[in-house]
């Protein structure tokens, strides 16, 4: 018996949704825009974080030692530094290794090889490459190193050059997240309002029908349920629309994002997380639709 | 056995407008009762008290010895299923066909599809509308729409049918068809309460007539004629 009721009110809700063509279209559009902005924000935030992680992994601080410092001395300093808790890893790059790497660059750029040949000896310095556990700690580490007893042996530290770039990137990502979140919240609010309004309009259009329904003995639940379903339809259809829009967007963005994410570009990210994204969208769409429906019923359906 | 009983019923609308005053009335099961009176005499209010659209300000209305105002709001829909209603403006759902309009009354009370498919054509047959089952209200004449309303009121086999000016929008031929149908339904045992302005109908029916004026019963005759 309960099931028949559910089935019938579901059908009524679907009929409402279909019959009010324009109203449904407008509602779905606005709800879809809200969901779209929110999901773009979230996806942007997630990818930006992945990109940032990738870049952070590439960040390190290199200490170059004066050319007269012995290898044994460098290794001794290295073993001292291992004790720092901020440091994730230290790698020793000897003069010879540095030269190898530099020569590899020469394969692509013959002038490098030429220049090396001209100098005749290895002009490069031995270095310790330090990676921090947390990118914020590079500053502490560089300070500690430049104040250390062995600072006299160090020719230069190349942290400062990277620092501004890192800071700028972090700030941009923070800004994107904040703007996105604010926009998202605003759009959720607007989306709920519009859906709520659409359902209210349907109710207004059906005003006389409620009276009829009551007169033939329809229970309150029976009158209300179709509107909840109507809200659910708005949400679900919007979720589908957004899914398609997101695919188009990621397709459009994929050339720009090529290689910036671990698994390739943003399209593969989209498909890799298809079910999570779709499930999330569907759930939030249905949630927003239902919420709006319930608000509209509470506010306007006096039965 | 009385099916409806009004005990000292008064109804005052906001603004101190008195619609009904000190109504005492007993309606027997199986009766065909006409209520006459000018517009604003309280006919519609009296009917609304019966189908629980309004509640009495004072006194009680009893349906089968149970005070209607004591029914929990949540249970009112179930109570209303005992009462069929027919109105001057038909009140059909415009987006549903004749069949669906009648079926709706059954759907809301959880009848199965089989029952609906069996009962609805049966009732449409009684009111002579079987061939118009697939038409929408806008495709039907006033008389035909009213027959669908009667079918909808009837389909759940109510104990009472309330007809509030059911012929107000109809031509004389359609009017008599509806009255004939009401008589037919009444002969099958259903109590009919008919509010009307139509003198011809009341005179020809020759049944019990109650006249209302300014919210009071001014006449109650067992074989009455139209007189206010």
Coordinates of C-alpha atoms in Angstrom, one line a residue:
Chain A
X1 CA 0.0 0.0 0.0
X2 CA 2.8 2.4 0.9
X3 CA 4.5 1.5 -2.3
X4 CA 1.4 2.4 -4.4
X5 CA 1.3 5.8 -2.7
X6 CA 4.9 6.4 -3.4
X7 CA 4.6 5.3 -7.0
X8 CA 1.5 7.5 -7.6
X9 CA 2.9 10.6 -5.9
X10 CA 6.2 10.1 -7.8
X11 CA 4.2 10.0 -11.1
X12 CA 2.3 13.2 -10.1
X13 CA 5.6 14.9 -9.4
X14 CA 7.0 13.9 -12.7
X15 CA 3.9 15.1 -14.4
X16 CA 4.2 18.5 -12.7
X17 CA 7.8 18.6 -13.8
X18 CA 7.0 17.9 -17.4
X19 CA 3.9 20.0 -17.7
X20 CA 5.5 23.2 -16.4
X21 CA 8.0 23.1 -19.3
X22 CA 9.4 26.6 -19.1
X23 CA 9.4 26.9 -15.4
X24 CA 11.2 23.5 -15.1
X25 CA 13.7 24.7 -17.7
X26 CA 14.4 27.9 -15.8
X27 CA 14.7 26.2 -12.5
X28 CA 17.0 23.5 -13.8
X29 CA 19.2 26.1 -15.5
X30 CA 19.7 28.1 -12.3
X31 CA 20.2 25.1 -10.2
X32 CA 22.7 23.7 -12.8
X33 CA 24.6 27.0 -12.8
X34 CA 24.9 26.9 -9.0
X35 CA 26.0 23.3 -9.1
X36 CA 28.4 24.0 -11.9
X37 CA 30.1 26.9 -10.2
X38 CA 30.4 24.8 -7.0
X39 CA 31.9 21.8 -8.7
X40 CA 34.2 23.8 -10.9
X41 CA 35.5 25.4 -7.7
X42 CA 36.0 22.1 -6.0
X43 CA 37.7 20.5 -9.0
X44 CA 39.8 23.6 -9.5
X45 CA 40.8 23.5 -5.8
X46 CA 41.6 19.8 -6.0
X47 CA 43.7 20.1 -9.2
X48 CA 45.4 23.3 -7.9
X49 CA 46.4 21.4 -4.8
X50 CA 47.7 18.5 -6.9
X51 CA 49.7 20.9 -9.0
X52 CA 51.0 22.7 -5.9
X53 CA 52.0 19.4 -4.4
X54 CA 53.9 18.5 -7.6
X55 CA 55.7 21.8 -7.6
X56 CA 56.5 21.5 -3.9
X57 CA 58.0 18.1 -4.6
X58 CA 60.3 19.8 -7.0
X59 CA 61.4 22.5 -4.6
X60 CA 64.6 22.1 -2.8
X61 CA 67.4 24.1 -1.4
X62 CA 70.9 23.6 -2.8
X63 CA 74.0 24.5 -0.8
X64 CA 77.0 25.0 -3.0
X65 CA 80.3 24.5 -1.3
X66 CA 83.5 26.4 -2.0
X67 CA 85.6 24.5 -4.5
X68 CA 88.4 23.9 -1.9
X69 CA 86.1 22.0 0.5
X70 CA 86.9 18.3 0.6
X71 CA 84.3 15.7 -0.2
X72 CA 84.8 14.2 3.3
X73 CA 84.0 17.6 4.9
X74 CA 80.8 17.9 2.9
X75 CA 79.7 14.4 3.9
X76 CA 80.4 15.3 7.5
X77 CA 78.2 18.3 7.2
X78 CA 75.6 16.2 5.6
X79 CA 75.5 13.8 8.5
X80 CA 75.1 16.8 10.9
X81 CA 72.1 18.0 8.9
X82 CA 70.4 14.7 8.9
X83 CA 69.6 15.4 12.6
X84 CA 67.4 18.4 11.7
X85 CA 63.8 17.3 12.1
X86 CA 62.5 19.8 9.5
X87 CA 64.6 18.1 6.8
X88 CA 63.0 15.3 4.7
X89 CA 66.1 14.3 2.7
X90 CA 69.6 15.3 1.8
X91 CA 71.3 14.3 -1.3
X92 CA 75.0 14.9 -2.1
X93 CA 75.8 15.9 -5.6
X94 CA 79.5 15.8 -6.2
X95 CA 81.4 18.1 -8.6
X96 CA 81.6 15.2 -11.0
X97 CA 78.0 14.3 -10.9
X98 CA 77.1 18.0 -11.4
X99 CA 79.3 18.0 -14.4
X100 CA 77.6 14.9 -15.8
X101 CA 74.2 16.5 -15.5
X102 CA 75.5 19.7 -17.0
X103 CA 77.0 17.9 -19.9
X104 CA 73.6 16.2 -20.5
X105 CA 72.2 19.7 -21.0
X106 CA 74.9 20.2 -23.5
X107 CA 73.5 17.5 -25.7
X108 CA 70.6 19.8 -26.4
X109 CA 72.6 23.0 -26.3
X110 CA 76.0 22.6 -28.0
X111 CA 77.2 26.0 -26.7
X112 CA 77.4 24.5 -23.2
X113 CA 79.7 21.8 -24.3
X114 CA 81.7 24.4 -26.1
X115 CA 82.0 26.6 -23.0
X116 CA 83.1 23.7 -20.8
X117 CA 85.8 22.7 -23.3
X118 CA 87.1 26.2 -23.2
X119 CA 87.4 26.3 -19.5
X120 CA 89.2 23.0 -19.5
X121 CA 88.5 22.1 -15.9
X122 CA 85.4 21.3 -13.9
X123 CA 84.0 24.7 -12.8
X124 CA 81.1 23.3 -10.9
X125 CA 80.8 23.1 -7.1
X126 CA 79.9 20.1 -4.9
X127 CA 76.4 20.6 -3.4
X128 CA 74.0 19.2 -0.8
X129 CA 70.4 19.2 -2.0
X130 CA 68.0 19.5 0.9
X131 CA 64.3 18.8 0.8
X132 CA 62.1 20.0 3.6
X133 CA 59.1 18.1 5.1
X134 CA 57.0 21.2 4.7
X135 CA 57.6 24.0 2.2
X136 CA 57.1 26.7 4.9
X137 CA 60.2 25.4 6.6
X138 CA 62.7 26.3 3.9
X139 CA 63.2 29.7 5.4
X140 CA 64.1 28.2 8.8
X141 CA 66.4 25.7 7.2
X142 CA 68.3 28.3 5.1
X143 CA 68.6 30.5 8.1
X144 CA 69.9 27.7 10.3
X145 CA 72.4 26.7 7.6
X146 CA 73.7 30.2 7.0
X147 CA 74.2 30.7 10.8
X148 CA 75.9 27.3 11.2
X149 CA 79.5 26.7 12.1
X150 CA 80.2 25.4 8.6
X151 CA 78.7 28.5 6.9
X152 CA 82.2 29.5 6.0
X153 CA 82.5 26.5 3.6
X154 CA 79.3 27.4 1.7
X155 CA 79.6 29.4 -1.4
X156 CA 76.0 30.1 -1.9
X157 CA 72.4 29.0 -1.1
X158 CA 69.9 29.2 -4.0
X159 CA 66.8 29.3 -1.9
X160 CA 66.0 33.0 -2.3
X161 CA 65.6 32.7 -6.0
X162 CA 62.7 30.2 -5.8
X163 CA 61.1 31.7 -2.8
X164 CA 59.1 34.5 -4.5
X165 CA 57.7 32.1 -7.1
X166 CA 56.6 29.6 -4.4
X167 CA 55.0 32.3 -2.3
X168 CA 53.2 33.7 -5.3
X169 CA 51.8 30.3 -6.3
X170 CA 50.6 29.6 -2.8
X171 CA 48.8 32.9 -2.6
X172 CA 47.1 32.4 -6.0
X173 CA 45.8 29.0 -4.9
X174 CA 44.6 30.3 -1.6
X175 CA 42.8 33.1 -3.5
X176 CA 41.2 30.7 -6.0
X177 CA 39.9 28.6 -3.1
X178 CA 38.5 31.5 -1.2
X179 CA 36.8 33.1 -4.2
X180 CA 35.5 29.8 -5.3
X181 CA 34.1 29.0 -1.9
X182 CA 32.4 32.3 -1.6
X183 CA 30.9 32.1 -5.1
X184 CA 29.8 28.5 -4.4
X185 CA 28.0 29.5 -1.2
X186 CA 26.3 32.4 -2.9
X187 CA 25.2 30.2 -5.8
X188 CA 23.9 27.5 -3.5
X189 CA 21.8 30.1 -1.8
X190 CA 20.5 31.5 -5.0
X191 CA 19.9 28.0 -6.3
X192 CA 17.8 27.1 -3.3
X193 CA 15.9 30.3 -3.6
X194 CA 15.1 29.8 -7.2
X195 CA 14.1 26.2 -6.9
X196 CA 12.0 27.1 -3.9
X197 CA 10.4 29.9 -6.0
X198 CA 9.7 27.6 -8.9
X199 CA 8.0 25.1 -6.6
X200 CA 6.1 27.9 -5.0
X201 CA 4.9 29.0 -8.5
X202 CA 3.8 25.5 -9.3
X203 CA 1.9 25.4 -6.0
X204 CA 0.3 28.7 -6.9
X205 CA -0.8 27.3 -10.3
X206 CA -2.2 24.2 -8.5
X207 CA -3.9 26.2 -5.7
X208 CA -7.4 25.3 -6.8
X209 CA -6.3 21.7 -7.3
X210 CA -5.3 21.3 -3.6
X211 CA -8.8 22.1 -2.6
X212 CA -10.1 19.5 -5.0
X213 CA -7.6 17.0 -3.8
X214 CA -8.6 17.6 -0.2
X215 CA -12.3 17.3 -1.1
X216 CA -11.9 13.9 -2.7
X217 CA -10.1 12.8 0.5
X218 CA -6.4 13.0 -0.4
X219 CA -4.2 13.0 2.7
X220 CA -1.8 15.8 3.3
X221 CA 1.2 13.6 2.5
X222 CA -0.5 12.6 -0.7
X223 CA -0.8 16.2 -1.7
X224 CA 2.7 17.2 -0.5
X225 CA 4.8 14.3 -1.8
X226 CA 4.6 15.3 -5.5
X227 CA 6.3 18.6 -4.7
X228 CA 9.1 16.9 -2.9
X229 CA 9.5 14.6 -6.0
X230 CA 9.4 17.7 -8.2
X231 CA 12.3 19.2 -6.2
X232 CA 14.2 15.9 -6.5
X233 CA 13.7 16.0 -10.3
X234 CA 15.0 19.5 -10.5
X235 CA 18.1 18.5 -8.6
X236 CA 18.7 15.2 -10.5
X237 CA 18.2 16.7 -14.0
X238 CA 20.5 19.6 -13.0
X239 CA 23.1 17.1 -11.9
X240 CA 23.0 15.5 -15.3
X241 CA 23.3 18.8 -17.1
X242 CA 26.3 19.8 -15.0
X243 CA 28.0 16.5 -15.7
X244 CA 27.9 17.3 -19.4
X245 CA 29.0 20.9 -18.9
X246 CA 31.9 19.7 -16.7
X247 CA 33.0 17.3 -19.4
X248 CA 32.9 20.1 -22.0
X249 CA 34.8 22.4 -19.7
X250 CA 37.5 19.8 -18.9
X251 CA 37.8 19.0 -22.6
X252 CA 38.3 22.7 -23.3
X253 CA 40.9 23.1 -20.5
X254 CA 42.8 19.9 -21.2
X255 CA 45.5 21.4 -23.5
X256 CA 46.4 23.9 -20.8
X257 CA 46.5 21.4 -18.0
X258 CA 48.4 18.8 -19.9
X259 CA 51.0 17.2 -17.6
X260 CA 50.3 19.4 -14.6
X261 CA 48.4 16.7 -12.8
X262 CA 50.0 13.4 -11.9
X263 CA 47.8 11.2 -14.1
X264 CA 47.9 13.4 -17.2
X265 CA 45.4 16.2 -18.0
X266 CA 42.1 17.3 -16.5
X267 CA 39.9 15.1 -18.8
X268 CA 41.6 12.0 -17.4
X269 CA 41.1 13.4 -14.0
X270 CA 37.4 13.9 -14.8
X271 CA 37.0 10.3 -16.0
X272 CA 39.2 8.9 -13.2
X273 CA 36.9 10.4 -10.6
X274 CA 33.7 10.1 -12.7
X275 CA 31.6 8.2 -10.1
X276 CA 32.8 10.4 -7.2
X277 CA 32.0 13.6 -9.1
X278 CA 28.7 12.3 -10.4
X279 CA 27.6 10.8 -7.2
X280 CA 28.5 14.0 -5.3
X281 CA 26.6 16.1 -7.9
X282 CA 23.6 13.9 -7.9
X283 CA 23.4 13.9 -4.1
X284 CA 23.9 17.6 -3.7
X285 CA 21.4 18.3 -6.5
X286 CA 18.8 16.1 -4.9
X287 CA 19.6 17.6 -1.5
X288 CA 19.1 21.1 -2.8
X289 CA 15.9 20.2 -4.7
X290 CA 14.4 18.4 -1.8
X291 CA 15.4 21.2 0.6
X292 CA 13.7 23.8 -1.6
X293 CA 10.6 21.6 -2.0
X294 CA 10.3 21.2 1.7
X295 CA 10.7 24.9 2.4
X296 CA 8.1 25.8 -0.3
X297 CA 5.7 23.2 1.1
X298 CA 6.1 24.5 4.7
X299 CA 5.7 28.1 3.6
X300 CA 2.9 27.9 1.1
X301 CA 1.0 24.7 1.2
X302 CA -1.6 25.1 3.9
X303 CA -3.4 21.8 3.9
Chain B
X1 CA -31.2 6.6 12.0
X2 CA -29.8 10.2 11.7
X3 CA -26.6 10.4 9.7
X4 CA -26.0 14.1 10.4
X5 CA -27.0 16.1 13.4
X6 CA -26.5 19.9 14.0
X7 CA -26.7 20.8 17.6
X8 CA -26.8 24.6 18.4
X9 CA -24.4 25.3 15.7
X10 CA -23.2 28.8 15.0
X11 CA -20.5 29.9 12.7
X12 CA -18.9 33.4 12.9
X13 CA -16.3 34.5 10.4
X14 CA -13.5 37.0 11.4
X15 CA -14.9 40.5 11.5
X16 CA -17.9 39.3 13.5
X17 CA -19.8 38.2 10.4
X18 CA -22.4 35.7 11.5
X19 CA -22.9 33.0 8.8
X20 CA -24.9 30.6 10.8
X21 CA -26.8 31.0 14.1
X22 CA -28.3 28.4 16.4
X23 CA -28.8 25.7 13.8
X24 CA -30.5 22.5 15.0
X25 CA -31.0 20.0 12.4
X26 CA -31.4 16.2 12.0
X27 CA -30.8 14.6 8.7
X28 CA -31.8 11.0 8.3
X29 CA -29.9 8.4 6.4
X30 CA -31.2 8.0 2.9
X31 CA -32.9 11.4 2.8
X32 CA -33.0 13.8 -0.2
X33 CA -32.8 17.2 1.4
X34 CA -32.9 20.5 -0.4
X35 CA -31.5 23.7 1.1
X36 CA -32.8 26.9 -0.3
X37 CA -32.0 30.5 0.5
X38 CA -30.6 33.7 -0.9
X39 CA -26.9 34.2 -1.6
X40 CA -25.2 34.7 1.7
X41 CA -28.0 33.0 3.7
X42 CA -25.5 30.5 4.9
X43 CA -26.1 27.5 2.6
X44 CA -22.5 27.0 1.6
X45 CA -21.3 27.4 5.1
X46 CA -23.7 24.8 6.4
X47 CA -22.4 22.4 3.7
X48 CA -18.7 23.3 4.5
X49 CA -19.3 22.3 8.1
X50 CA -20.4 18.9 6.9
X51 CA -17.4 18.2 4.8
X52 CA -15.1 19.7 7.4
X53 CA -13.8 22.6 5.3
X54 CA -14.9 24.9 8.1
X55 CA -15.4 24.3 11.8
X56 CA -18.4 25.4 13.9
X57 CA -17.7 28.4 16.2
X58 CA -20.2 27.0 18.6
X59 CA -22.1 23.8 19.0
X60 CA -21.3 20.5 17.2
X61 CA -22.0 18.8 14.0
X62 CA -22.3 15.0 14.4
X63 CA -21.7 12.5 11.6
X64 CA -23.0 9.1 12.6
X65 CA -23.0 10.3 16.2
X66 CA -19.4 11.4 16.1
X67 CA -18.6 15.1 16.5
X68 CA -16.8 16.2 13.4
X69 CA -14.7 18.8 15.3
X70 CA -13.4 16.0 17.5
X71 CA -11.7 14.3 14.5
X72 CA -7.9 14.8 14.4
X73 CA -6.8 17.1 11.6
X74 CA -4.7 14.3 10.3
X75 CA -7.7 12.0 10.0
X76 CA -9.9 14.5 8.2
X77 CA -9.0 13.2 4.7
X78 CA -10.3 9.8 5.8
X79 CA -13.4 11.3 7.1
X80 CA -14.0 13.2 3.9
X81 CA -13.9 9.9 2.0
X82 CA -17.4 9.3 3.5
X83 CA -18.7 12.3 1.7
X84 CA -18.9 13.0 -2.0
X85 CA -19.0 16.6 -3.1
X86 CA -20.3 18.3 -6.3
X87 CA -20.0 22.0 -7.0
X88 CA -21.3 24.6 -9.3
X89 CA -17.8 25.2 -10.8
X90 CA -17.2 21.4 -11.1
X91 CA -13.7 21.5 -9.6
X92 CA -12.2 18.9 -12.0
X93 CA -8.5 18.6 -12.3
X94 CA -7.8 20.2 -15.7
X95 CA -4.8 18.1 -16.6
X96 CA -6.5 14.8 -16.1
X97 CA -8.9 13.0 -18.4
X98 CA -12.5 12.2 -17.2
X99 CA -11.3 8.7 -16.3
X100 CA -8.3 10.0 -14.4
X101 CA -10.4 12.5 -12.5
X102 CA -12.6 9.8 -11.3
X103 CA -9.7 7.5 -10.7
X104 CA -7.9 10.1 -8.6
X105 CA -10.5 9.8 -5.9
X106 CA -9.6 6.1 -5.6
X107 CA -5.9 6.6 -6.0
X108 CA -5.7 8.9 -2.9
X109 CA -7.3 6.1 -0.8
X110 CA -4.8 3.5 -1.9
X111 CA -7.1 1.4 -4.1
X112 CA -5.3 -1.0 -6.3
X113 CA -5.0 -0.5 -10.1
X114 CA -7.3 -3.5 -10.7
X115 CA -10.0 -2.0 -8.5
X116 CA -9.6 1.3 -10.2
X117 CA -9.9 -0.2 -13.6
X118 CA -13.0 -2.1 -12.6
X119 CA -14.8 0.6 -10.6
X120 CA -14.3 3.7 -12.7
X121 CA -15.9 2.4 -15.9
X122 CA -18.7 1.0 -13.8
X123 CA -19.4 4.5 -12.3
X124 CA -18.9 6.2 -15.7
X125 CA -21.6 3.9 -17.0
X126 CA -24.0 4.9 -14.3
X127 CA -23.7 8.6 -15.2
X128 CA -23.6 7.7 -18.9
X129 CA -20.2 9.1 -19.6
X130 CA -18.3 5.9 -20.6
X131 CA -17.7 7.1 -24.2
X132 CA -16.1 10.3 -23.0
X133 CA -13.7 8.7 -20.6
X134 CA -10.6 9.8 -22.5
X135 CA -11.7 13.5 -22.8
X136 CA -10.2 16.3 -20.8
X137 CA -12.6 18.6 -18.9
X138 CA -12.1 21.5 -21.4
X139 CA -13.4 19.1 -24.2
X140 CA -16.6 18.5 -22.3
X141 CA -19.8 20.5 -22.0
X142 CA -20.9 21.8 -18.6
X143 CA -23.5 19.1 -18.1
X144 CA -20.9 16.4 -19.0
X145 CA -18.3 17.9 -16.6
X146 CA -20.9 17.8 -13.9
X147 CA -21.6 14.2 -14.6
X148 CA -17.9 13.4 -14.2
X149 CA -18.0 15.2 -10.9
X150 CA -20.9 13.1 -9.8
X151 CA -19.1 10.0 -10.9
X152 CA -16.0 11.1 -8.9
X153 CA -18.2 11.9 -5.8
X154 CA -19.9 8.5 -6.2
X155 CA -17.0 6.2 -7.0
X156 CA -16.0 5.7 -3.4
X157 CA -19.5 4.8 -2.4
X158 CA -20.0 7.7 0.0
X159 CA -22.8 7.7 2.6
X160 CA -23.6 11.4 1.8
X161 CA -23.4 13.4 -1.4
X162 CA -23.3 17.1 -1.0
X163 CA -24.3 19.1 -4.1
X164 CA -23.7 22.9 -3.8
X165 CA -25.6 24.5 -6.6
X166 CA -24.7 21.7 -9.0
X167 CA -26.9 23.0 -11.7
X168 CA -26.0 26.7 -11.4
X169 CA -24.0 26.7 -14.6
X170 CA -26.1 24.3 -16.6
X171 CA -28.9 24.6 -19.2
X172 CA -32.3 23.2 -18.4
X173 CA -31.8 19.9 -20.1
X174 CA -28.5 19.2 -18.4
X175 CA -30.0 20.4 -15.1
X176 CA -32.7 17.8 -15.3
X177 CA -30.2 15.1 -16.2
X178 CA -28.1 15.9 -13.1
X179 CA -31.2 15.9 -10.9
X180 CA -32.3 12.6 -12.3
X181 CA -28.9 11.2 -11.6
X182 CA -29.1 12.5 -8.0
X183 CA -32.5 10.9 -7.6
X184 CA -31.1 7.6 -9.0
X185 CA -28.1 7.7 -6.6
X186 CA -30.5 8.5 -3.7
X187 CA -32.7 5.6 -4.6
X188 CA -29.6 3.4 -4.2
X189 CA -29.5 4.5 -0.5
X190 CA -27.1 7.5 -0.5
X191 CA -28.1 10.6 1.4
X192 CA -28.3 13.7 -0.8
X193 CA -28.0 17.2 0.4
X194 CA -28.7 19.7 -2.4
X195 CA -28.3 23.4 -2.1
X196 CA -30.0 25.3 -4.9
X197 CA -31.5 28.5 -6.2
X198 CA -33.6 26.6 -8.7
X199 CA -37.3 26.9 -7.8
X200 CA -38.4 24.4 -10.5
X201 CA -36.2 21.7 -9.2
X202 CA -37.3 22.1 -5.6
X203 CA -41.0 22.2 -6.5
X204 CA -40.8 19.1 -8.8
X205 CA -38.7 17.1 -6.3
X206 CA -41.4 17.3 -3.7
X207 CA -38.9 16.2 -0.9
X208 CA -37.8 17.8 2.3
X209 CA -36.9 21.5 2.0
X210 CA -35.0 23.7 4.5
X211 CA -35.0 27.4 3.9
X212 CA -32.2 29.5 5.4
X213 CA -32.2 33.2 5.9
X214 CA -29.5 35.3 7.5
X215 CA -27.9 32.2 9.0
X216 CA -31.1 30.8 10.5
X217 CA -33.5 28.0 9.5
X218 CA -36.7 29.7 8.8
X219 CA -38.6 26.8 7.4
X220 CA -38.3 23.0 7.4
X221 CA -41.0 21.1 5.5
X222 CA -41.1 17.4 4.8
X223 CA -42.7 17.8 1.3
X224 CA -41.8 21.3 0.7
X225 CA -41.9 23.8 -2.1
X226 CA -39.5 26.6 -2.9
X227 CA -40.3 29.5 -0.7
X228 CA -38.1 31.8 1.2

